PDB file of C-alpha atoms in Angstrom:
ATOM      1  CA  MET L   1    -105.841 -52.085-186.883  1.00  0.00           C
ATOM      2  CA  SER L   2    -109.287 -50.302-185.601  1.00  0.00           C
ATOM      3  CA  ASN L   3    -109.263 -46.148-186.789  1.00  0.00           C
ATOM      4  CA  ALA L   4    -109.412 -45.374-182.606  1.00  0.00           C
ATOM      5  CA  ILE L   5    -106.670 -47.459-182.289  1.00  0.00           C
ATOM      6  CA  LEU L   6    -104.483 -45.961-185.318  1.00  0.00           C
ATOM      7  CA  TYR L   7    -105.476 -42.620-184.168  1.00  0.00           C
ATOM      8  CA  ASN L   8    -103.468 -43.340-181.002  1.00  0.00           C
ATOM      9  CA  GLN L   9    -100.574 -45.354-181.859  1.00  0.00           C
ATOM     10  CA  ASP L  10     -99.600 -43.677-185.895  1.00  0.00           C
ATOM     11  CA  PHE L  11    -101.036 -40.729-185.916  1.00  0.00           C
ATOM     12  CA  TRP L  12     -99.276 -40.022-189.186  1.00  0.00           C
ATOM     13  CA  GLN L  13    -100.532 -43.231-190.466  1.00  0.00           C
ATOM     14  CA  TRP L  14    -104.161 -41.986-189.883  1.00  0.00           C
ATOM     15  CA  THR L  15    -104.031 -39.086-191.211  1.00  0.00           C
ATOM     16  CA  LYS L  16    -102.498 -40.725-194.598  1.00  0.00           C
ATOM     17  CA  GLN L  17    -105.339 -43.330-194.342  1.00  0.00           C
ATOM     18  CA  GLN L  18    -108.427 -40.817-193.629  1.00  0.00           C
ATOM     19  CA  ALA L  19    -107.707 -38.727-196.565  1.00  0.00           C
ATOM     20  CA  GLU L  20    -107.314 -41.819-199.021  1.00  0.00           C
ATOM     21  CA  CYS L  21    -110.628 -42.527-197.992  1.00  0.00           C
ATOM     22  CA  LEU L  22    -112.208 -39.246-198.508  1.00  0.00           C
ATOM     23  CA  ARG L  23    -110.389 -39.225-201.810  1.00  0.00           C
ATOM     24  CA  GLN L  24    -112.104 -42.674-202.160  1.00  0.00           C
ATOM     25  CA  GLY L  25    -115.690 -41.466-201.438  1.00  0.00           C
ATOM     26  CA  LYS L  26    -115.272 -43.981-198.621  1.00  0.00           C
ATOM     27  CA  TRP L  27    -117.572 -42.774-195.891  1.00  0.00           C
ATOM     28  CA  ALA L  28    -118.212 -45.489-193.488  1.00  0.00           C
ATOM     29  CA  GLU L  29    -114.536 -46.184-193.253  1.00  0.00           C
ATOM     30  CA  LEU L  30    -113.913 -42.391-192.168  1.00  0.00           C
ATOM     31  CA  ASP L  31    -113.075 -41.737-188.183  1.00  0.00           C
ATOM     32  CA  VAL L  32    -115.454 -39.033-188.272  1.00  0.00           C
ATOM     33  CA  GLU L  33    -115.098 -38.549-184.313  1.00  0.00           C
ATOM     34  CA  ASN L  34    -111.643 -38.193-184.514  1.00  0.00           C
ATOM     35  CA  LEU L  35    -111.649 -36.305-187.988  1.00  0.00           C
ATOM     36  CA  VAL L  36    -113.866 -33.746-186.277  1.00  0.00           C
ATOM     37  CA  GLU L  37    -111.621 -33.131-183.673  1.00  0.00           C
ATOM     38  CA  GLU L  38    -108.819 -32.523-185.376  1.00  0.00           C
ATOM     39  CA  LEU L  39    -110.613 -30.091-187.713  1.00  0.00           C
ATOM     40  CA  GLU L  40    -111.716 -28.067-184.582  1.00  0.00           C
ATOM     41  CA  THR L  41    -107.856 -28.547-183.256  1.00  0.00           C
ATOM     42  CA  LEU L  42    -106.975 -27.006-186.592  1.00  0.00           C
ATOM     43  CA  GLY L  43    -109.098 -23.871-185.980  1.00  0.00           C
ATOM     44  CA  ARG L  44    -108.248 -23.086-182.963  1.00  0.00           C
ATOM     45  CA  SER L  45    -104.790 -23.244-183.496  1.00  0.00           C
ATOM     46  CA  GLU L  46    -105.267 -20.625-186.699  1.00  0.00           C
ATOM     47  CA  GLU L  47    -107.085 -18.303-184.360  1.00  0.00           C
ATOM     48  CA  LYS L  48    -104.226 -19.010-181.517  1.00  0.00           C
ATOM     49  CA  GLU L  49    -101.329 -18.447-184.674  1.00  0.00           C
ATOM     50  CA  ILE L  50    -102.481 -15.026-185.032  1.00  0.00           C
ATOM     51  CA  GLY L  51    -103.159 -14.179-181.508  1.00  0.00           C
ATOM     52  CA  SER L  52     -99.590 -15.029-180.832  1.00  0.00           C
ATOM     53  CA  TYR L  53     -98.039 -13.255-183.208  1.00  0.00           C
ATOM     54  CA  LEU L  54    -100.443  -9.829-182.145  1.00  0.00           C
ATOM     55  CA  GLN L  55     -99.223 -10.500-178.633  1.00  0.00           C
ATOM     56  CA  VAL L  56     -95.869 -10.348-179.605  1.00  0.00           C
ATOM     57  CA  LEU L  57     -96.704  -7.346-181.594  1.00  0.00           C
ATOM     58  CA  LEU L  58     -98.323  -5.402-179.487  1.00  0.00           C
ATOM     59  CA  MET L  59     -95.783  -6.039-176.491  1.00  0.00           C
ATOM     60  CA  HIS L  60     -92.573  -4.519-179.047  1.00  0.00           C
ATOM     61  CA  LEU L  61     -94.718  -1.592-180.078  1.00  0.00           C
ATOM     62  CA  LEU L  62     -94.869  -1.042-176.364  1.00  0.00           C
ATOM     63  CA  LYS L  63     -91.354  -1.631-175.266  1.00  0.00           C
ATOM     64  CA  TYR L  64     -90.964   1.277-178.441  1.00  0.00           C
ATOM     65  CA  GLN L  65     -93.076   4.178-177.032  1.00  0.00           C
ATOM     66  CA  TYR L  66     -91.694   3.628-173.360  1.00  0.00           C
ATOM     67  CA  GLN L  67     -88.222   2.570-173.606  1.00  0.00           C
ATOM     68  CA  PRO L  68     -87.039   4.922-176.485  1.00  0.00           C
ATOM     69  CA  GLU L  69     -83.392   4.802-175.484  1.00  0.00           C
ATOM     70  CA  ARG L  70     -83.316   1.385-176.041  1.00  0.00           C
ATOM     71  CA  ARG L  71     -84.798   0.769-179.353  1.00  0.00           C
ATOM     72  CA  SER L  72     -83.261  -1.011-181.590  1.00  0.00           C
ATOM     73  CA  ARG L  73     -82.795  -2.800-185.372  1.00  0.00           C
ATOM     74  CA  SER L  74     -83.861  -6.214-183.687  1.00  0.00           C
ATOM     75  CA  TRP L  75     -87.106  -4.480-182.678  1.00  0.00           C
ATOM     76  CA  ASP L  76     -87.820  -2.854-185.548  1.00  0.00           C
ATOM     77  CA  ASN L  77     -87.177  -6.334-187.450  1.00  0.00           C
ATOM     78  CA  THR L  78     -89.603  -7.937-185.070  1.00  0.00           C
ATOM     79  CA  ILE L  79     -92.468  -5.608-185.858  1.00  0.00           C
ATOM     80  CA  SER L  80     -92.154  -6.131-189.274  1.00  0.00           C
ATOM     81  CA  ASN L  81     -91.723  -9.887-189.128  1.00  0.00           C
ATOM     82  CA  CYS L  82     -94.795  -9.749-186.799  1.00  0.00           C
ATOM     83  CA  ARG L  83     -97.076  -7.705-189.291  1.00  0.00           C
ATOM     84  CA  ASP L  84     -96.119  -9.768-192.037  1.00  0.00           C
ATOM     85  CA  LYS L  85     -96.478 -12.769-190.231  1.00  0.00           C
ATOM     86  CA  ILE L  86    -100.258 -11.651-189.307  1.00  0.00           C
ATOM     87  CA  GLN L  87    -100.954 -10.579-192.983  1.00  0.00           C
ATOM     88  CA  ASP L  88     -99.975 -13.899-194.385  1.00  0.00           C
ATOM     89  CA  CYS L  89    -101.748 -15.306-191.734  1.00  0.00           C
ATOM     90  CA  LEU L  90    -104.762 -13.165-193.223  1.00  0.00           C
ATOM     91  CA  GLU L  91    -104.545 -14.125-196.813  1.00  0.00           C
ATOM     92  CA  ASP L  92    -104.614 -17.717-195.878  1.00  0.00           C
ATOM     93  CA  THR L  93    -107.421 -17.795-193.957  1.00  0.00           C
ATOM     94  CA  PRO L  94    -109.477 -14.341-194.330  1.00  0.00           C
ATOM     95  CA  SER L  95    -111.865 -15.476-192.039  1.00  0.00           C
ATOM     96  CA  LEU L  96    -109.317 -14.451-188.867  1.00  0.00           C
ATOM     97  CA  GLN L  97    -109.814 -10.479-189.509  1.00  0.00           C
ATOM     98  CA  ARG L  98    -112.989 -11.716-187.384  1.00  0.00           C
ATOM     99  CA  PHE L  99    -110.721 -11.634-184.593  1.00  0.00           C
ATOM    100  CA  LEU L 100    -108.911  -8.673-184.908  1.00  0.00           C
ATOM    101  CA  ILE L 101    -112.255  -6.613-185.307  1.00  0.00           C
ATOM    102  CA  ASP L 102    -113.707  -8.388-181.868  1.00  0.00           C
ATOM    103  CA  SER L 103    -112.116  -5.627-178.701  1.00  0.00           C
ATOM    104  CA  GLU L 104    -112.542  -7.977-176.247  1.00  0.00           C
ATOM    105  CA  TRP L 105    -110.368 -10.555-178.414  1.00  0.00           C
ATOM    106  CA  VAL L 106    -107.798  -7.763-179.118  1.00  0.00           C
ATOM    107  CA  LYS L 107    -107.739  -6.893-174.912  1.00  0.00           C
ATOM    108  CA  LYS L 108    -106.544 -10.320-174.160  1.00  0.00           C
ATOM    109  CA  TYR L 109    -103.730 -10.319-176.186  1.00  0.00           C
ATOM    110  CA  TYR L 110    -102.649  -6.880-174.804  1.00  0.00           C
ATOM    111  CA  ARG L 111    -103.230  -7.857-171.076  1.00  0.00           C
ATOM    112  CA  ARG L 112    -100.243 -10.273-172.058  1.00  0.00           C
ATOM    113  CA  ALA L 113     -97.917  -8.310-174.452  1.00  0.00           C
ATOM    114  CA  ILE L 114     -98.154  -5.640-171.156  1.00  0.00           C
ATOM    115  CA  ARG L 115     -97.665  -8.300-168.909  1.00  0.00           C
ATOM    116  CA  ASP L 116     -94.767  -8.971-171.035  1.00  0.00           C
ATOM    117  CA  ALA L 117     -93.030  -5.740-171.857  1.00  0.00           C
ATOM    118  CA  ALA L 118     -93.451  -5.177-168.363  1.00  0.00           C
ATOM    119  CA  LYS L 119     -91.147  -7.647-167.565  1.00  0.00           C
ATOM    120  CA  GLU L 120     -88.529  -6.981-170.575  1.00  0.00           C
ATOM    121  CA  THR L 121     -88.383  -3.190-169.640  1.00  0.00           C
ATOM    122  CA  GLN L 122     -88.538  -3.735-165.747  1.00  0.00           C
ATOM    123  CA  LYS L 123     -91.052  -0.976-165.642  1.00  0.00           C
ATOM    124  CA  PRO L 124     -94.016  -0.991-163.435  1.00  0.00           C
ATOM    125  CA  LEU L 125     -96.829  -2.808-165.321  1.00  0.00           C
ATOM    126  CA  GLU L 126     -98.762   0.463-164.179  1.00  0.00           C
ATOM    127  CA  ILE L 127     -97.083   2.458-166.372  1.00  0.00           C
ATOM    128  CA  PHE L 128     -98.790   1.066-169.587  1.00  0.00           C
ATOM    129  CA  PRO L 129    -102.558   1.973-170.500  1.00  0.00           C
ATOM    130  CA  ILE L 130    -105.183  -0.641-169.445  1.00  0.00           C
ATOM    131  CA  GLU L 131    -106.908   0.119-172.682  1.00  0.00           C
ATOM    132  CA  CYS L 132    -105.217  -0.931-175.853  1.00  0.00           C
ATOM    133  CA  PRO L 133    -103.621   2.684-177.035  1.00  0.00           C
ATOM    134  CA  TYR L 134    -103.309   1.576-180.678  1.00  0.00           C
ATOM    135  CA  THR L 135    -105.892   0.790-183.392  1.00  0.00           C
ATOM    136  CA  ILE L 136    -105.741  -2.364-185.353  1.00  0.00           C
ATOM    137  CA  ALA L 137    -105.378   0.057-188.848  1.00  0.00           C
ATOM    138  CA  GLN L 138    -101.993   1.193-186.564  1.00  0.00           C
ATOM    139  CA  ILE L 139    -101.065  -2.030-185.323  1.00  0.00           C
ATOM    140  CA  LEU L 140    -100.627  -3.672-188.882  1.00  0.00           C
ATOM    141  CA  ASP L 141    -100.077  -0.571-190.613  1.00  0.00           C
ATOM    142  CA  PRO L 142     -96.411  -1.152-192.463  1.00  0.00           C
ATOM    143  CA  ASN L 143     -95.653   2.660-193.349  1.00  0.00           C
ATOM    144  CA  SER L 144     -96.530   3.592-189.842  1.00  0.00           C
ATOM    145  CA  PRO L 145     -94.017   5.498-187.655  1.00  0.00           C
ATOM    146  CA  LYS L 146     -94.054   2.025-184.862  1.00  0.00           C
ATOM    147  CA  SER L 147     -97.995   3.000-184.414  1.00  0.00           C
ATOM    148  CA  ASN L 148     -97.306   5.783-182.013  1.00  0.00           C
ATOM    149  CA  PRO L 149    -100.651   6.729-180.349  1.00  0.00           C
TER     150      PRO L 149
END
């Protein structure tokens, strides 16, 4: 069965076959086109993973700040867990740090967090700051009192 067919019909088997070709140095048998695609996809998925945790964390920080009467242990746990997950991502892949210092990248996830916070708090979108009111240090600080600006 050709690499392209195997890739489309049995992805798991394709990955095993490609790994074996790499181990044995069978370069001519590698499915280079699909390997490149999968590697690029893997990189994008790590970026999206840390972005997803950042979005949830920012949403909860906003809820914590703008709906203090509803603060709960669940919110505290979500904030802590998201911080831990972001730290785990950074420990596993230190180069992801570059996204957290990219203001446009952070802004993308902050905008989504505002949208989600407005829905969950049932407060108007306009009450939330247009720009992220938290520094990355505040966002990630596990000892921060929920990163009040």
